[in-house]
Short mmCIF file of C-alpha atoms in Angstrom, two decimals:
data_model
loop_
_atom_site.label_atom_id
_atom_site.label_comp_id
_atom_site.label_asym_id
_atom_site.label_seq_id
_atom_site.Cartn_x
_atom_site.Cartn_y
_atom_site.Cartn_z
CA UNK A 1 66.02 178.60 -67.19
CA UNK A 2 69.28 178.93 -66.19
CA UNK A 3 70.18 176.69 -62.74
CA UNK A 4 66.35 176.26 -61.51
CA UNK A 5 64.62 173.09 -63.22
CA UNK A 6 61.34 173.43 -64.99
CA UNK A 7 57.86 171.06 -63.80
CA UNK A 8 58.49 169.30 -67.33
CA UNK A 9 61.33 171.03 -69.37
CA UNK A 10 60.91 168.68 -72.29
CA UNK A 11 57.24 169.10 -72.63
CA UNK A 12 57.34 172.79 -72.14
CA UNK A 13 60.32 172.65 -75.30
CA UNK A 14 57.90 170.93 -77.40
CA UNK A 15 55.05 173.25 -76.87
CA UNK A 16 56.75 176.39 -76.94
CA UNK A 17 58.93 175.52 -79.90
CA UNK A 18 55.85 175.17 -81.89
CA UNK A 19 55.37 179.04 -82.13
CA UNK A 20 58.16 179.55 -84.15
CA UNK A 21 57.53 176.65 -86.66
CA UNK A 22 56.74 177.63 -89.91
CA UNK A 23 56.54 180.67 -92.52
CA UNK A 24 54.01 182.66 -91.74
CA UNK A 25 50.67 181.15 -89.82
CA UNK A 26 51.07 177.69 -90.61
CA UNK A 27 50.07 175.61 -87.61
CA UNK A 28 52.45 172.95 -86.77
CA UNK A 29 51.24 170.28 -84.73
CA UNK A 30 54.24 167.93 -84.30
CA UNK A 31 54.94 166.13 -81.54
CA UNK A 32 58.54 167.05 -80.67
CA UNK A 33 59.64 164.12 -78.85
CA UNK A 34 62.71 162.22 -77.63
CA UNK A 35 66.77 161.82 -77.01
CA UNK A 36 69.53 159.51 -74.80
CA UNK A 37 70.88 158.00 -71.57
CA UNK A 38 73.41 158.20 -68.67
CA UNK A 39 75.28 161.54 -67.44
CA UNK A 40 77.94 163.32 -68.82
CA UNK A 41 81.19 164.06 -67.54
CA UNK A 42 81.94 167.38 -65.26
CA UNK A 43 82.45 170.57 -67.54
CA UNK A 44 86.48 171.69 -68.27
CA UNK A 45 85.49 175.17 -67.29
CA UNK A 46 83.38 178.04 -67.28
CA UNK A 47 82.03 180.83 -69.81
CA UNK A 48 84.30 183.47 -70.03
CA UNK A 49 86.99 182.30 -68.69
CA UNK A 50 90.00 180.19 -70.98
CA UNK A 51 90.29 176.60 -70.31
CA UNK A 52 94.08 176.40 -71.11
CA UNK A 53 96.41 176.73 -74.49
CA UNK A 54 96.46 174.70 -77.22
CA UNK A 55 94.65 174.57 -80.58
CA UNK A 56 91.16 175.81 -80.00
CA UNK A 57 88.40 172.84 -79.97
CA UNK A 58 85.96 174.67 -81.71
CA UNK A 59 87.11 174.73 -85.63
CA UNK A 60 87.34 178.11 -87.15
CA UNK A 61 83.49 179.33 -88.96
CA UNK A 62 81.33 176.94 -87.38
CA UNK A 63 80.04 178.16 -84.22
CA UNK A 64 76.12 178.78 -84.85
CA UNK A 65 72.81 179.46 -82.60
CA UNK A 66 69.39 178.28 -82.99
CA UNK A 67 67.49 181.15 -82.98
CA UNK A 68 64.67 179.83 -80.55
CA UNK A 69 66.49 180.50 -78.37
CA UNK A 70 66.99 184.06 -78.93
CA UNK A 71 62.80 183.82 -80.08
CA UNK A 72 61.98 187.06 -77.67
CA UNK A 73 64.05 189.09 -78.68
CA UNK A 74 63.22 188.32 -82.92
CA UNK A 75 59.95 189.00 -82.08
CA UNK A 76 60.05 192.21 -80.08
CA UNK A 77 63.05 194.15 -81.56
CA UNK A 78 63.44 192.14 -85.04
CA UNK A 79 65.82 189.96 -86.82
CA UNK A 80 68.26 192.74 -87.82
CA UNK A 81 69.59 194.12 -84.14
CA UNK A 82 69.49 189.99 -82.83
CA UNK A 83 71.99 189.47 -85.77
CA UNK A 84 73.92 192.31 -85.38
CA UNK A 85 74.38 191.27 -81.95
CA UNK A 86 75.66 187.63 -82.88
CA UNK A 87 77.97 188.91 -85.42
CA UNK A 88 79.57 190.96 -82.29
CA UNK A 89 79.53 187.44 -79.87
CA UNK A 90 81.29 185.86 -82.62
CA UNK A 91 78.76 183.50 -84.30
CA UNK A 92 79.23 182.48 -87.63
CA UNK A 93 76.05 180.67 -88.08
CA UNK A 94 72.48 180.56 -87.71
CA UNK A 95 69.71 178.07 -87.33
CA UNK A 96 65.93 179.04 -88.24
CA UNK A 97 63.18 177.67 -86.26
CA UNK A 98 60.71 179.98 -88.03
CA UNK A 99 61.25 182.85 -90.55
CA UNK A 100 59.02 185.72 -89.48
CA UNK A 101 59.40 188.27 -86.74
CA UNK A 102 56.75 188.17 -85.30
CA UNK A 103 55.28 191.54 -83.64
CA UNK A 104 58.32 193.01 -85.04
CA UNK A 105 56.77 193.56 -88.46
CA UNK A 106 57.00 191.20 -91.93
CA UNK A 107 60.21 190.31 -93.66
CA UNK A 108 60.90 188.66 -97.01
CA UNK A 109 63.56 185.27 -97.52
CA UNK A 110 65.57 187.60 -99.55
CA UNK A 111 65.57 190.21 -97.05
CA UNK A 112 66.40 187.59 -94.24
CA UNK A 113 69.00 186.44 -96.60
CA UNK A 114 70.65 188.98 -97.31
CA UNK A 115 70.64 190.49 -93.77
CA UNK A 116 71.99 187.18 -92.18
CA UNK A 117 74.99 187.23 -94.67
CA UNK A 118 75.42 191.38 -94.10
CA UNK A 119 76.08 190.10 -90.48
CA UNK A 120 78.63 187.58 -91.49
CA UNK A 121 76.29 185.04 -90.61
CA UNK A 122 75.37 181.45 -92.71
CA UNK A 123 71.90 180.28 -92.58
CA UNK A 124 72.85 176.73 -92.29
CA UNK A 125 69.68 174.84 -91.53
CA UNK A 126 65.89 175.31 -90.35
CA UNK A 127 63.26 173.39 -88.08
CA UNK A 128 59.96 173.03 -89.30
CA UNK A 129 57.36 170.47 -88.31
CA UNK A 130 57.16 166.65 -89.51
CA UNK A 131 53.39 166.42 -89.44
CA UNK A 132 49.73 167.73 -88.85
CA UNK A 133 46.40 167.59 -89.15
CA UNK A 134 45.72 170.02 -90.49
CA UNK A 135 46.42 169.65 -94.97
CA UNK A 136 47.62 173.16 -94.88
CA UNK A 137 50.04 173.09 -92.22
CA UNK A 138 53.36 174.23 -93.08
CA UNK A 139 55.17 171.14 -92.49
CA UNK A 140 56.91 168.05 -94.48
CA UNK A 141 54.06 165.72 -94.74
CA UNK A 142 51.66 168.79 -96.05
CA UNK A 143 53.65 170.92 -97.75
CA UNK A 144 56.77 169.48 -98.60
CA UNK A 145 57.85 171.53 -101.90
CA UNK A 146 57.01 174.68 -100.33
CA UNK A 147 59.04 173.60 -97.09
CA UNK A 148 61.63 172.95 -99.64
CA UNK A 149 61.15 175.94 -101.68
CA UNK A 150 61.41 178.07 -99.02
CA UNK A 151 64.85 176.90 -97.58
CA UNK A 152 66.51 176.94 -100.93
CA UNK A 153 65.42 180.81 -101.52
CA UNK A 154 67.66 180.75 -98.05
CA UNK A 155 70.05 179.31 -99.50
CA UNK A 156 70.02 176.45 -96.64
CA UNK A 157 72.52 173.30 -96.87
CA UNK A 158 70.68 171.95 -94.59
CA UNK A 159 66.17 171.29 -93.67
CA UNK A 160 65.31 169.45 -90.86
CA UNK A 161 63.07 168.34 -88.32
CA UNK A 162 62.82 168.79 -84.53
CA UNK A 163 59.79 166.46 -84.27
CA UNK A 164 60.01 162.77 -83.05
CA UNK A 165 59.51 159.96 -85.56
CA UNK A 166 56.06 159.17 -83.27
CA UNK A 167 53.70 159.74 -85.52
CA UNK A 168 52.70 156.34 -86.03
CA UNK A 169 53.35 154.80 -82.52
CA UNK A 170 56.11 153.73 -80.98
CA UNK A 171 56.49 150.41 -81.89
CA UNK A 172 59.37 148.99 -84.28
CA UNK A 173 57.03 148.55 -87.48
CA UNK A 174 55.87 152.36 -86.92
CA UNK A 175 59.17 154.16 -86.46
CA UNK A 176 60.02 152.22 -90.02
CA UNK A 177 56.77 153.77 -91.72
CA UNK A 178 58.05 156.81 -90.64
CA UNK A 179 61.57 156.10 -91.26
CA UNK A 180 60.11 155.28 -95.04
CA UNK A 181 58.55 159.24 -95.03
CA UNK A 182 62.07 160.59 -94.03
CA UNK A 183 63.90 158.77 -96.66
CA UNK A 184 61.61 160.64 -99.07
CA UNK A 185 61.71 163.76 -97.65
CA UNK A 186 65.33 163.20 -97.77
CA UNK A 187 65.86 161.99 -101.35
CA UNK A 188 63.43 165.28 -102.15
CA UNK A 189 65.99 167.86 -100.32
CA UNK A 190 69.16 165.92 -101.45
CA UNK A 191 67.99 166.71 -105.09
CA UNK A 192 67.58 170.56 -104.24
CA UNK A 193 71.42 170.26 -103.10
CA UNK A 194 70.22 170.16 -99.04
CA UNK A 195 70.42 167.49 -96.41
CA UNK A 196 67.26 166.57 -94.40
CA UNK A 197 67.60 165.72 -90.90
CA UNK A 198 66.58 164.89 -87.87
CA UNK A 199 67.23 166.59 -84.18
CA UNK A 200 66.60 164.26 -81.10
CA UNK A 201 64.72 164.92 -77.78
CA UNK A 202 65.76 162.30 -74.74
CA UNK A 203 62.12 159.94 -75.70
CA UNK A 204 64.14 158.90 -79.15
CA UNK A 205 66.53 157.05 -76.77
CA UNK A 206 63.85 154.85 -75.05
CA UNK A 207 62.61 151.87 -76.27
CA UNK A 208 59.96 150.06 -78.30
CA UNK A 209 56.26 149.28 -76.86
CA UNK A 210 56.36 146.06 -78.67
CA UNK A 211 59.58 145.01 -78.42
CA UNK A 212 61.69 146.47 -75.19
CA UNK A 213 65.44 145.32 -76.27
CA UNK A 214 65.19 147.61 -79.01
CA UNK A 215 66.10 151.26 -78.90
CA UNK A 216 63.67 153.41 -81.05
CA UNK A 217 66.75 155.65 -82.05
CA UNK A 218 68.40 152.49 -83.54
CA UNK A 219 65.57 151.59 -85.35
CA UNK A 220 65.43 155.18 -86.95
CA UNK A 221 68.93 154.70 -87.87
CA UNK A 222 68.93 151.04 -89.71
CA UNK A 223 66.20 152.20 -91.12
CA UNK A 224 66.85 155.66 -93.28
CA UNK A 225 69.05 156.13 -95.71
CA UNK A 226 72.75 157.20 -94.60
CA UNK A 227 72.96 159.04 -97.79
CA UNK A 228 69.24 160.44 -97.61
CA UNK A 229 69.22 161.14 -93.54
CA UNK A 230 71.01 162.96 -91.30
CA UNK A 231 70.56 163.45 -87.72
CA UNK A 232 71.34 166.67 -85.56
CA UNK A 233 72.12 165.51 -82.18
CA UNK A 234 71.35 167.67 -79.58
CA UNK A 235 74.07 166.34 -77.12
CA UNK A 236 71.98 167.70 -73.87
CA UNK A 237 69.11 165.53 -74.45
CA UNK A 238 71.23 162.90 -75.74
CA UNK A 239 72.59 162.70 -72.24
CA UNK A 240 69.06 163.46 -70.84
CA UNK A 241 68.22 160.08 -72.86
CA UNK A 242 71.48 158.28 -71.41
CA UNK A 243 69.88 158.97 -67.85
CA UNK A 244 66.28 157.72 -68.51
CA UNK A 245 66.90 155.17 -70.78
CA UNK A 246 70.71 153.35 -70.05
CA UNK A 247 67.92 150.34 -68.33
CA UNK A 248 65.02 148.57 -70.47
CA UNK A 249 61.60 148.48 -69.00
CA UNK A 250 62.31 145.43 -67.11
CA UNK A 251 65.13 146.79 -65.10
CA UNK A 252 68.14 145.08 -66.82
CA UNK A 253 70.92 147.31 -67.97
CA UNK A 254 71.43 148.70 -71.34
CA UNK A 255 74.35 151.22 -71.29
CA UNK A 256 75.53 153.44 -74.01
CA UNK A 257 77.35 156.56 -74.43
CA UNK A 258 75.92 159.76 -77.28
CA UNK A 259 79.17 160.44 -78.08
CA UNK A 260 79.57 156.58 -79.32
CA UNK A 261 77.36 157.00 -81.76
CA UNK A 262 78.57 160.00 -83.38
CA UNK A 263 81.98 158.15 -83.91
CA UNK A 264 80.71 155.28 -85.50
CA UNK A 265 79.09 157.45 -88.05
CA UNK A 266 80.32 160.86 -87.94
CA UNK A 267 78.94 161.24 -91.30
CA UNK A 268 75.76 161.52 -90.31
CA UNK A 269 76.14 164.09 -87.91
CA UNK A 270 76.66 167.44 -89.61
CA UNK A 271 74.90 169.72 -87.31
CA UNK A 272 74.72 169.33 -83.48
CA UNK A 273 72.80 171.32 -80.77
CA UNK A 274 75.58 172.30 -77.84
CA UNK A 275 73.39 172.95 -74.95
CA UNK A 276 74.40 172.63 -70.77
CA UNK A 277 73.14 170.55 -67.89
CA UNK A 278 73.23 170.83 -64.21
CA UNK A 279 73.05 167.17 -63.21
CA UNK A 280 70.63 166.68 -60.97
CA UNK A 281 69.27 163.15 -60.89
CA UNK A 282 66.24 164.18 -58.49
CA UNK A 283 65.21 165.66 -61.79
CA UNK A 284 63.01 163.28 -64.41
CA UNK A 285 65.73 164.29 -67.27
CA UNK A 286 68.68 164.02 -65.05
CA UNK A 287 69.98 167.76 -65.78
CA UNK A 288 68.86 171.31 -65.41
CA UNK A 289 69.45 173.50 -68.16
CA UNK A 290 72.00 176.09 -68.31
CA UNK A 291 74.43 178.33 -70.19
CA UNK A 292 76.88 176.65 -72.08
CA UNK A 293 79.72 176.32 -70.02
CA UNK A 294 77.91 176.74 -66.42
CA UNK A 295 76.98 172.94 -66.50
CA UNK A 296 78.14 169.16 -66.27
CA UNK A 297 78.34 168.50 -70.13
CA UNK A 298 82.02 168.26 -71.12
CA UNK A 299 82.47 170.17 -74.51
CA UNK A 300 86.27 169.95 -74.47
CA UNK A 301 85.95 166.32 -74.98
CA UNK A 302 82.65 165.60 -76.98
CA UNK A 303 83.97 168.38 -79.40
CA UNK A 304 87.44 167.18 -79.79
CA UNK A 305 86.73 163.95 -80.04
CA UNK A 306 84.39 164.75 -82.95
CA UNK A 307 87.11 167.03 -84.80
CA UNK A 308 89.93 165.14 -84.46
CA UNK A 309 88.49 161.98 -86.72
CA UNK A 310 90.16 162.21 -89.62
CA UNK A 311 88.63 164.53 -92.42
CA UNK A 312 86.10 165.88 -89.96
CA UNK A 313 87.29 168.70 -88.28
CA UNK A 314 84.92 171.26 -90.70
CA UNK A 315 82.72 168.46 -91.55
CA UNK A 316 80.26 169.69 -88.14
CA UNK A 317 78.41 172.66 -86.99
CA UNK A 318 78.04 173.32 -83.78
CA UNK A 319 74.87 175.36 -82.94
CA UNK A 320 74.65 176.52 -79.01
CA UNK A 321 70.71 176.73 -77.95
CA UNK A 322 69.31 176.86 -74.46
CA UNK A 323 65.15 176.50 -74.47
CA UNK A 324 64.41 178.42 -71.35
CA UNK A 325 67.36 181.12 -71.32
CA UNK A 326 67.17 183.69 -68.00
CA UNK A 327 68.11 186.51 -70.91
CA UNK A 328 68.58 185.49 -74.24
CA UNK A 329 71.47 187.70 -75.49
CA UNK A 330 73.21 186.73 -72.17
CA UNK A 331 72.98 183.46 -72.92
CA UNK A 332 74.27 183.52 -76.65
CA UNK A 333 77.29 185.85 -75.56
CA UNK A 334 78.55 183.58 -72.47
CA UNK A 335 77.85 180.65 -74.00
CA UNK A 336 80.22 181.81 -77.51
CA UNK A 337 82.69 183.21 -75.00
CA UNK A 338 82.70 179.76 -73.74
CA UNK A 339 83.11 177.44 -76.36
CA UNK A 340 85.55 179.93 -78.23
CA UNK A 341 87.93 179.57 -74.92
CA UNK A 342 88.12 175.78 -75.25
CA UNK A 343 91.26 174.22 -75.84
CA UNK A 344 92.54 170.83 -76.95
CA UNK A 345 94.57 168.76 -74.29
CA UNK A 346 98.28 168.76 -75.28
#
């Protein structure tokens, strides 16, 4: 999508993404909602190019992709030449958001395994969908132990979800019935040895229907279990949410910053999505999407300030995605050439 906007770019993200949920044909009907408020700071500099010296702000083995975003080029030329291709940007590890190829012909979770790790690459976590309809949908609430089954033949530390907690509403007492289902799903992943989690959208950011001082994403996370769930913040539509939702429904302010609420809890943060904005706030989500690095999102700081809390410099992954990329592999190699020129203010 580079620098020109999309009609709805978080609608289109939740449709599209639900192609690559799942094993095989599982249908995945989750709605894939939400994330937070007011714009983020201009960008220290731009892919490809080194943003000073210093000790670099990305730590050492933890730069990762989501593989939607590299989706057409799994399912045309296969999982082996995308990875072999990541290995020479520099990635060291990869999120799933599906585990077939597609047209490109049928692989096994030991095969995908083994070829991720051939390529110097760590599956570290997976997307699949929270809920559906449908009782055979390959998803938590309808097949749970074969959600989990799947990501521990992977070898996954981490399973998660990109859907929203909306499946019962959006009011305060339904984001806690959900809340209740995550806890499970987490206390069933955390005794496999894996973390559940969640990833945000901007709507998680905006506020209950029956009670408008309260901030849904709040609600999610009083009410789950630190030790059971995790969240994966996907900083764009963190900030995305920060625009929207930094007033309540009745026009009175209520500010707050992403970045805030990774500090107070970095624990709970072990994978985030680093994707780039354009701000543009003529545009409903307050950015345009873009390579990392060719945007307004500052990376240098958000990074930094993550890594340099004690004992949390390798705590993180850092996973670089980009929903509508102009060309995929362009995308993954600017965007690595980006982050890996950071450097930390002396």
């Amino acid at each position: 999508m580079s620098r020109t906007s999309q009609p709805d770019p978080e609608l289109t993200h939740r449709l599209t993404r639900r192609g690559m949920l799942g094993v095989a044909a599982g249908a995945t009907a989750a709605a894939l909602l939400g994330a937070a408020a007011t714009p983020a700071p201009a960008a220290t500099g731009t892919a490809d190019k080194a943003s000073g010296r210093g000790r670099p702000v990305l730590p050492p083995g933890r730069l990762g992709i989501q593989l939607y975003s590299l989706r057409d080029k799994v399912s045309t030329l296969g999982f082996a030449p995308v990875f072999a291709e990541l290995e020479k940007y520099g990635y060291d590890e990869v999120e799933f958001a599906g585990y077939t190829q597609g047209s490109a012909g049928p692989i096994t979770l030991a095969q995908l395994k083994r070829l991720a790790r051939n390529h110097g690459l760590n599956p570290i976590g997976s997307h699949v969908g929270y809920y559906s309809d449908d009782p055979n949908a390959y998803t938590f609430a309808q097949n749970l132990t074969k959600v989990l089954d799947d990501a521990q033949a992977l070898g996954l530390k981490h399973i998660g979800t990109a859907s929203g907690p909306f499946r019962y509403g959006s009011t305060v007492d339904a984001w806690k019935r959900a809340a209740e289902e995550f806890n499970t799903y987490g206390a069933a992943a955390k005794a496999r040895g894996m973390k559940f989690y969640q990833h945000n959208h901007s709507e998680e950011f905006s506020f209950a229907t029956d009670n408008p001082k309260v901030r849904l994403y709040d609600v999610l996370l009083k009410e789950t279990d630190p030790d059971l769930v995790f969240l994966e913040m996907d900083i764009y539509w963190a900030y995305s949410g920060q625009f929207r939702f930094s007033k309540r429904p009745d026009g009175t302010p209520a500010p707050f910053e992403p970045l805030n609420y990774v500090l107070r809890q970095p624990h709970r943060y072990p994978l985030f999505h680093v994707k780039d904005g354009v701000s543009d706030p003529a545009n409903t989500y307050g950015y345009r999407m873009t390579d990392v690095g060719d945007g307004d999102i500052d990376y240098q700081k958000f990074i930094s300030a993550v890594t340099r809390l004690r004992g949390e410099r390798l705590a993180h992954h850092w996973q670089a995605e980009h929903d509508q990329p102009t060309e995929s592999f362009t995308f993954a190699r600017r965007s690595s050439a980006h982050l890996h020129s950071l450097r930390e203010k002396c």
